[in-house]
Coordinates of C-alpha atoms in Angstrom, one line a residue:
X24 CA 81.6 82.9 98.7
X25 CA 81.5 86.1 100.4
X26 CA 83.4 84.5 103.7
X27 CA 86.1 83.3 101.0
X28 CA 86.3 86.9 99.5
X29 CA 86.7 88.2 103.0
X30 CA 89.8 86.1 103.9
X31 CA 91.6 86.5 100.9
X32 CA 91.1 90.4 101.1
X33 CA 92.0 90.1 104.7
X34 CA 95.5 88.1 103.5
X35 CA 96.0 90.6 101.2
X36 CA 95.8 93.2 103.8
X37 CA 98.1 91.2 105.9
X38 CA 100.9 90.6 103.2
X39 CA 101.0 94.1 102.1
X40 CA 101.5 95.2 105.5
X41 CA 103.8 92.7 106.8
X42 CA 106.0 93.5 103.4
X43 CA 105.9 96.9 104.3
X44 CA 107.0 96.7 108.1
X45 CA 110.0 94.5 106.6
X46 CA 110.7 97.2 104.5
X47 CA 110.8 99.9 106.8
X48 CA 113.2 97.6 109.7
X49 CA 115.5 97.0 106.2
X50 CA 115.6 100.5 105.5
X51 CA 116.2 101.5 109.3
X52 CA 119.0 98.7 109.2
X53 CA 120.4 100.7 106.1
X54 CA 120.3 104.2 107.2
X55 CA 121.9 102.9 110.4
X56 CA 125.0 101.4 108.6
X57 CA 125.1 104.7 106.6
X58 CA 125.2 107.1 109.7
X59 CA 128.0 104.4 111.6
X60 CA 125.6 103.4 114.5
X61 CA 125.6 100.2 113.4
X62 CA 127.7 97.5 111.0
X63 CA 125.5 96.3 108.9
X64 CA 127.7 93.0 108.1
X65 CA 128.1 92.0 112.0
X66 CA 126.0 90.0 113.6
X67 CA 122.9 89.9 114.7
X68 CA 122.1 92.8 112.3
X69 CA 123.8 90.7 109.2
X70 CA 120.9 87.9 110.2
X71 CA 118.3 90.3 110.3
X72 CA 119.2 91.8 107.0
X73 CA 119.7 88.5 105.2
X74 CA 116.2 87.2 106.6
X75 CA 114.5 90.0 104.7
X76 CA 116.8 90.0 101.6
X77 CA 115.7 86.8 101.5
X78 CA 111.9 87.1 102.0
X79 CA 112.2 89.9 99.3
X80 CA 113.7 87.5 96.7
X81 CA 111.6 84.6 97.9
X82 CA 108.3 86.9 96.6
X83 CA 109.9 88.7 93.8
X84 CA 110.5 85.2 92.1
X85 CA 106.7 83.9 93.2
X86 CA 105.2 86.8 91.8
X87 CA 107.6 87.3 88.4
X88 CA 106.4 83.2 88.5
X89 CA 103.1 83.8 88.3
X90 CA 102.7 87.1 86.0
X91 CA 101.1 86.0 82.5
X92 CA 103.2 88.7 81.1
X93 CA 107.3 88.7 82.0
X94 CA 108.1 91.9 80.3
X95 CA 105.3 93.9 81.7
X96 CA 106.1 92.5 85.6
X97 CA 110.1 93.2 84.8
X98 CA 109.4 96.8 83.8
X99 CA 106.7 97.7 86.7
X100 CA 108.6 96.4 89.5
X101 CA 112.2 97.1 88.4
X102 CA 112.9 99.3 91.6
X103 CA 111.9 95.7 93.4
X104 CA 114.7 93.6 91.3
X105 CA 116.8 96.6 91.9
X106 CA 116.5 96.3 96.1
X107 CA 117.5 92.6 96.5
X108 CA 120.8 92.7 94.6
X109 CA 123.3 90.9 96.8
X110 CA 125.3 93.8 98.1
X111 CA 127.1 92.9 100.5
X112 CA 128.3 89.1 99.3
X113 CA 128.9 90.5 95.8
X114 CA 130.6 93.1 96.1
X115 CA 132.7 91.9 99.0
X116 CA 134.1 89.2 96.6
X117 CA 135.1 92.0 94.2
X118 CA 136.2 93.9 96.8
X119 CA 134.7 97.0 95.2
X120 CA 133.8 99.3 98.0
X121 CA 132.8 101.9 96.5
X122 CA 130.3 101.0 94.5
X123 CA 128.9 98.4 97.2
X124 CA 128.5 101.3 98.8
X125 CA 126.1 103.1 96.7
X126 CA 124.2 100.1 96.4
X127 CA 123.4 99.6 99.9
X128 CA 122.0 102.9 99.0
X129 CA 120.0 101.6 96.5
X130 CA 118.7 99.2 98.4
X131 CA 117.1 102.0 100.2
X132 CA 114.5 101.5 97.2
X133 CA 112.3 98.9 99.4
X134 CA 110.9 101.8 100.3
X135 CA 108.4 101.8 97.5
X136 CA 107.1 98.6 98.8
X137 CA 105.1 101.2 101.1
X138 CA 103.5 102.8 97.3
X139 CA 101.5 99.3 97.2
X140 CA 99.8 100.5 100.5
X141 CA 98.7 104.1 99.1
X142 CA 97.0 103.8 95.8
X143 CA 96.9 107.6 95.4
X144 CA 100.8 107.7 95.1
X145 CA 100.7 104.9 93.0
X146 CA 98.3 106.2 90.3
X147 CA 100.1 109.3 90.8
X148 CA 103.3 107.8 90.4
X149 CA 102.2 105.9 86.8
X150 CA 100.1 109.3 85.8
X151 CA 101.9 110.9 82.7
X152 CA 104.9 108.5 82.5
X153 CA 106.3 110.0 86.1
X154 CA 107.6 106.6 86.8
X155 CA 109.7 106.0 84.4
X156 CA 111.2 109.7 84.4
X157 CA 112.2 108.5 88.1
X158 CA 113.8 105.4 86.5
X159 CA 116.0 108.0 84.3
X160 CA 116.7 110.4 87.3
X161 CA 117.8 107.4 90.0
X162 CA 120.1 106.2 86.9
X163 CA 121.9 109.4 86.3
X164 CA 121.8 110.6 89.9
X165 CA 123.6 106.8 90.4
X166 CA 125.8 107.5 87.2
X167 CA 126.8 111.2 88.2
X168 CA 127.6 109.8 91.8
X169 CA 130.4 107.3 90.8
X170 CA 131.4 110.3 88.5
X171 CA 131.9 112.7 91.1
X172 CA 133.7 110.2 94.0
X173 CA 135.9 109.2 91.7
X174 CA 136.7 112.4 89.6
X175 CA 137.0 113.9 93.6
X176 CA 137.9 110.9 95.9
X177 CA 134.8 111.4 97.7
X178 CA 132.5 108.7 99.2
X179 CA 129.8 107.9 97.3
X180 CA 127.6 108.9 100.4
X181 CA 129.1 112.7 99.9
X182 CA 128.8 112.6 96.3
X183 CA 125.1 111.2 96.7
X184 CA 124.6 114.3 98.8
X185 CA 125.8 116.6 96.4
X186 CA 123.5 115.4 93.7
X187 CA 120.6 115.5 95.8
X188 CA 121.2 118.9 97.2
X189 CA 121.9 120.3 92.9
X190 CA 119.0 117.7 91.4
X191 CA 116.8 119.8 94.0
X192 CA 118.3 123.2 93.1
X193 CA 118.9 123.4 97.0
X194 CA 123.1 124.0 97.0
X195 CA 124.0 123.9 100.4
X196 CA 127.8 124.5 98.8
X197 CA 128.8 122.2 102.0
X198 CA 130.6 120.1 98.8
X199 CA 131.3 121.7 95.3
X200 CA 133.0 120.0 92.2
X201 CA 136.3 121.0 91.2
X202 CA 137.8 118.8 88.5
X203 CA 136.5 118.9 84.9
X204 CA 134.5 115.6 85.2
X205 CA 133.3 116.6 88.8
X206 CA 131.4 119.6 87.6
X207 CA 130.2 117.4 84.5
X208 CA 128.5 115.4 86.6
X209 CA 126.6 118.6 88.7
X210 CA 125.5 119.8 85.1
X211 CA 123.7 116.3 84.2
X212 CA 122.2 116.4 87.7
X213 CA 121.2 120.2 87.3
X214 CA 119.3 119.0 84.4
X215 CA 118.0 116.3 85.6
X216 CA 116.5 118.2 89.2
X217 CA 114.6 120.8 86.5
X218 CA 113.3 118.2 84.9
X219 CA 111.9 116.5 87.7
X220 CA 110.5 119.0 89.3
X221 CA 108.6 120.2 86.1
X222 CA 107.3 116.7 85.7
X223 CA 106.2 116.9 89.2
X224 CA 104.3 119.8 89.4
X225 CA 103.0 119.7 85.9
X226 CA 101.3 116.3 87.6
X227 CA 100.1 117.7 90.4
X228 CA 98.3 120.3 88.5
X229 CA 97.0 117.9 86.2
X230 CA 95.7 115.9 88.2
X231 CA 94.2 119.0 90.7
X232 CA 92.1 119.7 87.2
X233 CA 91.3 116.2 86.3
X234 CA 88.8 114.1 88.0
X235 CA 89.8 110.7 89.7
X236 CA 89.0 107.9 87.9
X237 CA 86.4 106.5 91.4
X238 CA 84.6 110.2 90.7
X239 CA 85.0 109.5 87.0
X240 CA 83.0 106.0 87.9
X241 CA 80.5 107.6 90.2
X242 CA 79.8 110.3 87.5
X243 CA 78.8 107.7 85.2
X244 CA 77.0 105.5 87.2
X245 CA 74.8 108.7 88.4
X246 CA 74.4 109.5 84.9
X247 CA 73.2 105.7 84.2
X248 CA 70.4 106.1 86.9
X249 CA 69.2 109.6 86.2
X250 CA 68.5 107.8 82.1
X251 CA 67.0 105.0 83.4
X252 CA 64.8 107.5 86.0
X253 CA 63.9 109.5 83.0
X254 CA 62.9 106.7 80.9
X255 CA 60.9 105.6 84.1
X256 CA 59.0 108.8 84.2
X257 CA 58.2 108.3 80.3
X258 CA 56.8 105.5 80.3
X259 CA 54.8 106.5 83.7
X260 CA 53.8 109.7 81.2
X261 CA 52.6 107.3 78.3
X262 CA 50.9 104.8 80.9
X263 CA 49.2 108.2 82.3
X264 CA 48.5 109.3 78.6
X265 CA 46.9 106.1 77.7
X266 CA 44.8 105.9 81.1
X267 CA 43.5 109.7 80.2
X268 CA 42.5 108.3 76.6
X269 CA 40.3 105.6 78.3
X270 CA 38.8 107.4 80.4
X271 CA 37.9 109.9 77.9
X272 CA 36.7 107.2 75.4
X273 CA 34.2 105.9 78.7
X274 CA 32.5 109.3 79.2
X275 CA 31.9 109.7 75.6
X276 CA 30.3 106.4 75.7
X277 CA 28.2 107.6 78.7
X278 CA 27.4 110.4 77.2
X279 CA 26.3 109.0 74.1
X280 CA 24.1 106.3 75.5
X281 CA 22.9 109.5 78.1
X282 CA 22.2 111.1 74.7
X283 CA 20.3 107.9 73.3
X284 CA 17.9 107.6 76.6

């Protein structure tokens, strides 16, 4: 039993990380085609890209397969359905560029496949609803992007850039908006970036001042053993007490029977 536990913890292991080192070459594949080293959509790097794409859908499908509950797995692990959307063959049938584009960016979202390695980030990352305030911000940062290249005539890398740089309340002023729906667009992401950053430090701090849930465990479980040591020691006290009362009751009976002779 304990050699069975021991493999399947050790496949675990070994799936997480192998998962995690095909998400890092994707991403490296991604960045790549962003920055023009590479085309993305030539060969060998097209097979490479595909391979995982396909690995990622492959598990996505086994695991929404076996989840007991649909709705739950859909929710939790929407940045997973997000990163194995077709790019490349759908939106080179529709021939929209632009917005294949930003979803090649997107697709940059495999990263969180590393979150499953690092449980701290991922109880940090479902502490207070964070997660889903990151669902909102990637939405309208995604929104406000399209917004601005086409408001602009911008590439949706720039206009990614620029929502990044006011989200973060950074500004470089490398890129401004200057149409009506351009500046729209920095408002919502202003918004959005105060947010976030409220949400994020408000977390931190919380969870600075809160204890973990393993101390919160250990806590208890020390609490368990001091009642049952206590309760121990009582009943050593009333064994003691008892012993004392016999042995009181036997010299008074030597004493009487002293007394009689």
């Amino acid at each position: 039993m304990k050699i069975r536990k021991k493999e399947q913890k050790r496949l675990i292991i070994t799936y997480q990380i192998t998962m995690a080192l095909l998400a890092i070459v994707s991403i490296l594949l991604i960045v790549m085609d962003l920055s023009r080293a590479i085309t993305i959509t030539a060969y060998p790097y097209s097979l490479v890209d595909n391979l995982i794409w396909g690995i990622f859908t492959l598990d996505y499908l086994i695991r929404l397969g076996r989840a007991k509950n649909k709705k739950d797995f859909f929710v939790h692990n929407i940045f997973d359905l997000l990163s194995i959307i077709p790019v490349n063959l759908a939106f080179s049938i529709f021939r929209i560029n632009r917005l294949g584009r930003l979803f090649v960016v997107i697709r940059l979202l495999r990263l969180t496949r590393l979150v499953g390695l690092i449980g701290r980030l991922r109880y940090f990352l479902k502490f207070n609803g964070l997660i889903y305030y990151l669902y909102i911000s990637i939405s309208v940062l995604a929104i406000t992007s399209i917004m601005f290249s086409i408001a602009e005539n911008r590439s949706i890398w720039a206009s990614l850039w620029l929502a990044i740089t006011t989200s973060t309340t950074v500004g470089y002023g490398d890129i401004a908006p200057h149409t009506v729906l351009g500046k729209i667009s920095a408002v919502f992401d202003m918004l959005v970036g105060i947010g976030l950053v409220g949400v994020i430090t408000g977390n931190i701090t919380a969870l600075f001042s809160r204890r973990s849930p393993r101390n919160e465990h250990s806590l208890k479980k020390l609490h368990h053993e001091n009642q049952a040591i206590l309760k121990q020691n009582a009943d050593l006290i009333k064994q003691n007490q008892a012993i004392l009362n016999e042995l009181k009751t036997l010299k008074d009976q030597l004493q009487n029977k002293q007394d009689d002779n």
